[in-house]
Amino acid sequence: RAMAITAIAASVVAVLSTTPIVWHHFGELSPAGVLATPLAALLITPLLLFGWLDILLSPLLGAAPFHGLCAHLTDALILLLTFFDGLPGTPTQLPLRPQWLIFLACVSTLLAFRGRARRRLLTCLASITWLALLLPRDTEPKTLEVHALDVGHGTCVVFRAPGSRAWIFDAGSRDRSHLTSAALFPLLRSWGNPPVVLVCSHTDSDHARAFPRTASRYPPELWIGAIPRGHHLTCAHLDVKTGALHLRDGPLQLELHRGIDQPGNEGSRTLVIRYQSKRVVLSGDAEGDGLDLMLQRGELAGPTDLLLVPHHGSDSPWIGALLAALTPAEVWVSCGSAPALGPEFDRRLLRWKSTHEYGPLSW
C-alpha cells in the first residue's frame, strides 16, 4: 500500500512539474496519466530488464531466452495504454491561459504538499490560481466572425456568431503538416474550446487531411458533408446529393449547396452563411460543371459580403458568372502561391486578399 501511494505521489509530482510546458505548448492534458504512469512502470521495468538480458545472452546462447516473455509484456503494456487512452477526457483540451499563471498554480500546489509551516497559505494560493485557470471566461463573439487559416495549398475556414457553435469548413493542406497544432487548435482554445460542427466540402487531402485529428481532439456535435475515407463517425451526419440543405444554429442560417453527386472537385459542397444582414459564401473546389449547375439553379444568387472563391483561385470559365451572381464586397483566396485569378480581380477592381500574401485572414 505504501509503495502504491508513493508511486501515485511521484506521478502527481511529475505531472505538476511538466504541466506548465504541456499546457502552454500542447493545450491539452490527460488526467488519467496520473494512474497510467505507475501502472505502466510495473510492466516497463521487467520489460527493460529481460529485454537487456535477451540482448546480452542471445549471442552466447544462440537464442533469445526471454523473447516470449518480452512479447507478452509488450502486449500487456499496449493493452493497458489503449485502455487509458479510451477513457473520457484523454486528452482534455485546456483553455488558453498565461504561462506564468499555470506555473504559479503548479509550484504553489507542489509546495503545499511538501511543507507544513505555510501549508494553509500555499493551499489558499494554489486554490485561487487553479480557479483562475479553470473557471470559464466569456469568449462570446459580438458579431459574426470568420477566419481563414494560413494552410498553404489547402482550405480551413472557422467561423462563429453570438449563441452559435464553432463551425469548421474544411481542414486540410497539401504542404503543411501542422495545421491543427499550429493554427486551428490555438484558435479554438482562444475561444474557450467551444462545441464544434465540422463541414467537409470533399475528401481531397488539401480540404480534409486534418479532419480525423480534429475530430479526435474536438468530438463534433454534428458532421456535415463528405466523410474522409476510413473515418468512423460518432455523431449525427447530414449531407445533400444535389440541391440545397437548409440548417440553423442559433442566429446563424446556413445552406449547403451541391451541384453534382460525384466524388472529387465538381462534387464538392458550397456553404452559404447568413447572419442578420450579412452573407458569406464559402466555396469548395467546384469550378466547372458542378459550379455551373449551382448557378443555373440560382442557388448562389444574391449580394454577398464575403466570398471564398473556388479551387484556391484557379482560372475557371464560370468565375465571371459567379462574381456576377454574388457581387461580393470582398473576395478571399486560400492558396499556397499567387492565385491565377489575381489579375482578373484587379481588372474588376474587386477588394481581395489571399492567405499566400497576407497569411491568416479575419473578417
Coordinates of C-alpha atoms in Angstrom, one line a residue:
R1 CA 0.0 0.0 0.0
A2 CA 2.8 2.4 0.9
M3 CA 4.6 1.7 -2.4
A4 CA 1.4 2.3 -4.3
I5 CA 0.8 5.7 -2.6
T6 CA 4.5 6.7 -3.2
A7 CA 4.2 5.7 -6.9
I8 CA 1.0 7.8 -7.4
A9 CA 2.5 10.7 -5.4
A10 CA 5.6 10.6 -7.6
S11 CA 3.3 10.5 -10.7
V12 CA 1.4 13.6 -9.4
V13 CA 4.6 15.5 -8.9
A14 CA 5.8 14.6 -12.4
V15 CA 2.5 15.7 -13.9
L16 CA 2.6 19.0 -12.0
S17 CA 6.2 19.6 -12.9
T18 CA 5.6 19.3 -16.6
T19 CA 2.1 20.9 -16.7
P20 CA 3.3 24.5 -17.5
I21 CA 5.2 23.2 -20.6
V22 CA 2.5 20.8 -21.7
W23 CA -0.4 23.3 -21.2
H24 CA 1.4 26.1 -22.9
H25 CA 2.7 24.2 -25.9
F26 CA 0.1 21.4 -26.5
G27 CA -3.0 22.9 -24.9
E28 CA -4.1 19.5 -23.5
L29 CA -3.6 17.2 -20.6
S30 CA -4.5 13.6 -19.7
P31 CA -5.6 13.3 -16.0
A32 CA -5.6 9.5 -16.4
G33 CA -1.8 9.7 -16.8
V34 CA -1.5 10.0 -13.0
L35 CA -2.6 6.4 -12.7
A36 CA -1.4 5.2 -16.1
T37 CA 2.3 6.1 -15.4
P38 CA 2.9 4.0 -12.2
L39 CA 0.9 1.1 -13.6
A40 CA 2.8 1.2 -16.9
A41 CA 6.1 1.2 -14.9
L42 CA 5.1 -2.2 -13.4
L43 CA 5.4 -3.6 -17.0
I44 CA 8.1 -1.4 -18.4
T45 CA 10.6 -2.3 -15.6
P46 CA 10.6 -6.0 -16.2
L47 CA 10.4 -5.4 -20.0
L48 CA 13.6 -3.4 -19.9
L49 CA 15.3 -5.9 -17.6
F50 CA 14.5 -9.0 -19.6
G51 CA 15.0 -7.1 -22.9
W52 CA 18.6 -6.3 -22.0
L53 CA 19.2 -9.8 -20.8
D54 CA 18.0 -11.1 -24.2
I55 CA 20.4 -8.7 -26.0
L56 CA 23.3 -9.8 -23.8
L57 CA 22.6 -13.5 -23.7
S58 CA 21.4 -14.2 -27.2
P59 CA 25.0 -14.1 -28.7
L60 CA 26.2 -16.6 -26.1
L61 CA 23.2 -19.0 -26.2
G62 CA 22.4 -18.6 -29.9
A63 CA 18.8 -17.8 -29.0
A64 CA 16.7 -15.2 -27.2
P65 CA 15.6 -16.9 -23.9
F66 CA 13.2 -14.2 -22.8
H67 CA 11.8 -13.3 -26.2
G68 CA 8.3 -14.8 -25.4
L69 CA 8.2 -13.1 -22.0
C70 CA 9.1 -9.7 -23.6
A71 CA 6.4 -10.2 -26.2
H72 CA 3.7 -10.8 -23.6
L73 CA 4.9 -7.8 -21.5
T74 CA 4.7 -5.6 -24.6
D75 CA 1.2 -6.8 -25.5
A76 CA 0.1 -6.1 -21.9
L77 CA 1.6 -2.7 -21.9
I78 CA -0.2 -1.8 -25.2
L79 CA -3.5 -3.1 -23.8
L80 CA -3.0 -1.0 -20.7
L81 CA -2.2 2.2 -22.5
T82 CA -5.1 1.6 -25.0
F83 CA -7.5 1.3 -22.1
F84 CA -6.4 4.5 -20.6
D85 CA -6.3 6.3 -24.0
G86 CA -10.0 5.4 -24.4
L87 CA -11.1 7.0 -21.1
P88 CA -13.1 10.2 -21.3
G89 CA -11.1 13.3 -21.1
T90 CA -8.0 11.7 -22.6
P91 CA -6.8 14.2 -23.5
T92 CA -8.7 17.1 -22.1
Q93 CA -8.5 20.3 -24.1
L94 CA -7.3 23.2 -22.0
P95 CA -8.2 26.9 -22.4
L96 CA -5.6 29.5 -23.4
R97 CA -4.1 30.9 -20.2
P98 CA -0.9 32.9 -19.3
Q99 CA 2.0 30.6 -18.8
W100 CA 3.1 32.4 -15.6
L101 CA -0.3 31.7 -14.0
I102 CA 0.0 28.0 -14.9
F103 CA 3.5 27.9 -13.4
L104 CA 2.3 29.7 -10.2
A105 CA -0.6 27.2 -9.8
C106 CA 1.7 24.1 -10.2
V107 CA 4.5 25.5 -8.0
S108 CA 2.2 26.5 -5.1
T109 CA 0.5 23.1 -5.3
L110 CA 3.8 21.3 -5.0
L111 CA 5.0 23.5 -2.1
A112 CA 1.7 23.0 -0.3
F113 CA 2.2 19.2 -0.5
R114 CA 5.8 19.5 0.7
G115 CA 5.9 22.0 3.5
R116 CA 3.9 22.2 6.7
A117 CA 4.8 25.7 8.1
R118 CA 2.9 27.6 5.5
R119 CA 0.6 24.9 4.1
R120 CA -2.6 26.9 4.7
L121 CA -1.3 29.9 2.9
L122 CA 0.1 27.9 0.0
T123 CA -3.1 25.8 -0.3
C124 CA -5.1 29.0 -0.5
L125 CA -2.8 30.4 -3.2
A126 CA -3.0 27.2 -5.1
S127 CA -6.8 27.1 -5.0
I128 CA -7.1 30.7 -6.1
T129 CA -4.7 30.2 -9.1
W130 CA -6.4 26.9 -10.2
L131 CA -9.8 28.7 -10.1
A132 CA -8.4 31.5 -12.2
L133 CA -7.1 28.9 -14.7
L134 CA -10.1 26.6 -14.9
L135 CA -13.1 28.8 -14.5
P136 CA -14.7 29.5 -17.9
R137 CA -14.4 33.0 -19.3
D138 CA -16.8 34.9 -21.5
T139 CA -15.4 34.4 -25.0
E140 CA -18.7 35.1 -26.8
P141 CA -18.3 37.0 -30.1
K142 CA -20.1 40.3 -30.5
T143 CA -21.0 39.5 -34.1
L144 CA -20.2 37.0 -36.9
E145 CA -16.5 36.4 -37.2
V146 CA -14.8 34.4 -40.0
H147 CA -11.2 33.3 -40.1
A148 CA -9.3 31.7 -43.0
L149 CA -6.2 29.9 -41.6
D150 CA -2.9 30.1 -43.4
V151 CA -2.6 26.5 -44.5
G152 CA -0.6 26.8 -47.7
H153 CA -2.2 24.9 -50.5
G154 CA -5.5 24.0 -48.8
T155 CA -8.5 25.3 -47.0
C156 CA -9.6 25.7 -43.4
V157 CA -12.1 28.4 -42.5
V158 CA -13.5 28.8 -39.0
F159 CA -16.5 30.9 -38.1
R160 CA -18.9 31.6 -35.2
A161 CA -21.6 34.1 -34.1
P162 CA -23.1 35.0 -30.8
G163 CA -25.0 32.0 -29.5
S164 CA -23.7 29.6 -32.1
R165 CA -21.2 26.8 -32.1
A166 CA -17.8 27.0 -33.7
W167 CA -18.0 25.9 -37.4
I168 CA -15.0 24.5 -39.2
F169 CA -15.4 24.5 -43.0
D170 CA -12.7 22.1 -44.4
A171 CA -9.5 21.4 -42.6
G172 CA -6.7 20.3 -45.0
S173 CA -3.4 21.2 -46.5
R174 CA -1.2 19.6 -49.1
D175 CA 2.1 21.2 -48.0
R176 CA 1.8 21.9 -44.2
S177 CA 1.5 19.1 -41.7
H178 CA 0.9 21.1 -38.5
L179 CA -2.4 22.7 -39.4
T180 CA -4.1 21.6 -36.2
S181 CA -1.4 22.2 -33.6
A182 CA -0.1 25.5 -35.2
A183 CA -3.3 27.2 -36.3
L184 CA -6.7 25.5 -35.7
F185 CA -6.4 24.3 -32.1
P186 CA -4.9 27.6 -30.8
L187 CA -7.8 29.5 -32.3
L188 CA -10.4 27.1 -30.7
R189 CA -8.5 27.4 -27.4
S190 CA -8.7 31.2 -27.5
W191 CA -12.5 30.7 -27.9
G192 CA -12.7 28.6 -24.8
N193 CA -12.8 25.2 -26.5
P194 CA -16.5 25.6 -27.7
P195 CA -18.6 22.7 -29.2
V196 CA -17.9 22.3 -32.9
V197 CA -19.6 21.4 -36.2
L198 CA -17.4 20.1 -39.0
V199 CA -18.2 20.7 -42.6
C200 CA -16.2 18.9 -45.3
S201 CA -16.7 20.1 -48.9
H202 CA -15.0 17.0 -50.3
T203 CA -12.4 14.4 -49.3
D204 CA -9.2 15.6 -51.2
S205 CA -6.3 15.9 -48.8
D206 CA -6.0 19.7 -49.2
H207 CA -9.5 20.0 -47.7
A208 CA -9.9 17.0 -45.4
R209 CA -6.5 15.9 -44.2
A210 CA -6.8 17.3 -40.7
F211 CA -10.4 16.3 -40.0
P212 CA -9.6 12.9 -38.3
R213 CA -7.2 14.6 -35.8
T214 CA -9.6 17.5 -35.3
A215 CA -12.5 15.1 -34.6
S216 CA -10.4 13.1 -32.1
R217 CA -9.5 16.2 -30.1
Y218 CA -12.8 18.1 -30.5
P219 CA -15.5 15.5 -31.0
P220 CA -18.1 17.3 -33.2
E221 CA -21.7 17.6 -32.3
L222 CA -22.6 17.4 -36.0
W223 CA -20.8 16.4 -39.2
I224 CA -21.9 17.9 -42.5
G225 CA -20.9 16.9 -46.0
A226 CA -18.3 14.4 -47.1
I227 CA -16.7 11.9 -44.8
P228 CA -12.9 11.2 -45.2
R229 CA -12.1 7.7 -46.2
G230 CA -11.6 5.4 -43.2
H231 CA -13.1 7.8 -40.7
H232 CA -15.9 6.5 -38.5
L233 CA -18.4 9.0 -37.3
T234 CA -19.6 9.2 -33.7
C235 CA -22.1 12.0 -34.2
A236 CA -25.1 12.9 -36.4
H237 CA -24.4 13.4 -40.1
L238 CA -26.1 15.5 -42.7
D239 CA -25.4 15.8 -46.4
V240 CA -27.0 16.6 -49.7
K241 CA -26.7 14.8 -53.0
T242 CA -27.7 17.7 -55.2
G243 CA -29.5 21.0 -54.5
A244 CA -29.6 22.7 -51.1
L245 CA -29.8 21.7 -47.4
H246 CA -31.0 24.4 -45.0
L247 CA -29.7 24.5 -41.5
R248 CA -29.8 26.7 -38.4
D249 CA -27.5 27.2 -35.4
G250 CA -28.8 29.8 -33.1
P251 CA -28.7 33.1 -35.1
L252 CA -26.9 31.5 -38.0
Q253 CA -28.8 30.4 -41.1
L254 CA -26.8 28.1 -43.3
E255 CA -27.3 26.5 -46.7
L256 CA -25.2 23.6 -48.0
H257 CA -25.2 23.5 -51.8
R258 CA -24.0 20.8 -54.2
G259 CA -24.2 20.7 -58.0
I260 CA -23.3 17.1 -58.8
D261 CA -23.5 13.9 -56.8
Q262 CA -20.0 12.6 -57.6
P263 CA -16.6 12.5 -55.8
G264 CA -13.8 14.9 -56.4
N265 CA -13.8 18.6 -57.1
E266 CA -17.0 19.0 -59.0
G267 CA -19.0 17.2 -56.4
S268 CA -17.7 19.4 -53.6
R269 CA -20.1 21.4 -51.5
T270 CA -20.5 25.2 -51.1
L271 CA -21.6 26.7 -47.7
V272 CA -23.7 29.9 -47.5
I273 CA -23.8 31.7 -44.1
R274 CA -26.4 34.2 -43.2
Y275 CA -26.2 36.3 -40.0
Q276 CA -28.6 39.2 -39.7
S277 CA -27.9 41.3 -42.9
K278 CA -24.5 39.6 -43.5
R279 CA -24.0 36.9 -46.1
V280 CA -20.8 34.8 -46.6
V281 CA -20.2 32.2 -49.3
L282 CA -17.5 29.5 -48.8
S283 CA -16.7 27.6 -51.9
G284 CA -15.2 24.1 -52.2
D285 CA -13.4 23.1 -55.4
A286 CA -16.3 23.0 -57.8
E287 CA -15.3 25.3 -60.7
G288 CA -16.8 23.6 -63.8
D289 CA -20.0 21.6 -64.2
G290 CA -20.7 21.4 -60.5
L291 CA -20.5 25.2 -60.2
D292 CA -22.4 25.7 -63.4
L293 CA -25.3 23.7 -62.1
M294 CA -25.5 25.6 -58.8
L295 CA -25.5 28.9 -60.8
Q296 CA -28.2 27.6 -63.2
R297 CA -30.5 26.7 -60.3
G298 CA -30.0 30.2 -58.9
E299 CA -28.8 28.7 -55.5
L300 CA -25.9 31.1 -55.0
A301 CA -27.5 34.4 -56.3
G302 CA -27.6 37.4 -54.1
P303 CA -25.4 40.2 -52.8
T304 CA -22.5 38.8 -50.7
D305 CA -20.3 40.4 -48.1
L306 CA -17.5 37.9 -48.4
L307 CA -16.7 35.2 -50.9
L308 CA -14.1 32.4 -50.6
V309 CA -13.5 31.6 -54.3
P310 CA -13.5 28.0 -55.6
H311 CA -10.4 25.9 -56.1
H312 CA -7.8 28.2 -54.5
G313 CA -8.3 30.9 -57.1
S314 CA -7.6 28.9 -60.2
D315 CA -8.9 30.1 -63.5
S316 CA -12.4 28.9 -64.4
P317 CA -14.8 29.6 -67.3
W318 CA -17.6 30.2 -64.7
I319 CA -15.8 32.7 -62.4
G320 CA -17.4 35.7 -64.3
A321 CA -20.9 34.2 -63.8
L322 CA -20.2 33.5 -60.1
L323 CA -19.0 37.1 -59.5
A324 CA -22.0 38.5 -61.3
A325 CA -24.4 36.4 -59.3
L326 CA -22.9 37.2 -55.9
T327 CA -21.5 40.7 -56.4
P328 CA -19.1 40.2 -53.5
A329 CA -17.9 43.2 -51.4
E330 CA -14.7 41.2 -50.6
V331 CA -13.0 38.1 -52.0
W332 CA -10.7 35.7 -50.3
V333 CA -8.4 33.1 -51.8
S334 CA -7.0 30.3 -49.7
C335 CA -3.8 29.3 -51.5
G336 CA -0.1 28.5 -51.3
S337 CA 1.0 30.6 -54.2
A338 CA -0.1 33.6 -56.2
P339 CA -3.6 32.8 -57.5
A340 CA -4.3 32.7 -61.2
L341 CA -7.4 34.9 -60.7
G342 CA -5.4 37.8 -59.1
P343 CA -5.1 39.9 -62.3
E344 CA -8.8 39.3 -63.0
F345 CA -9.8 40.6 -59.6
D346 CA -7.6 43.6 -60.1
R347 CA -9.2 44.2 -63.5
R348 CA -12.6 44.1 -62.0
L349 CA -11.5 46.5 -59.2
L350 CA -12.5 43.9 -56.5
R351 CA -11.2 44.1 -53.0
W352 CA -9.5 40.8 -52.5
K353 CA -6.9 39.0 -50.3
S354 CA -5.1 35.7 -50.3
T355 CA -3.6 33.7 -47.5
H356 CA -0.5 33.4 -49.7
E357 CA 0.2 37.1 -49.4
Y358 CA -1.4 38.1 -46.1
G359 CA -1.3 34.9 -44.0
P360 CA -4.4 34.3 -41.9
L361 CA -7.4 36.3 -42.8
S362 CA -10.1 37.6 -40.5
W363 CA -13.4 39.2 -41.2

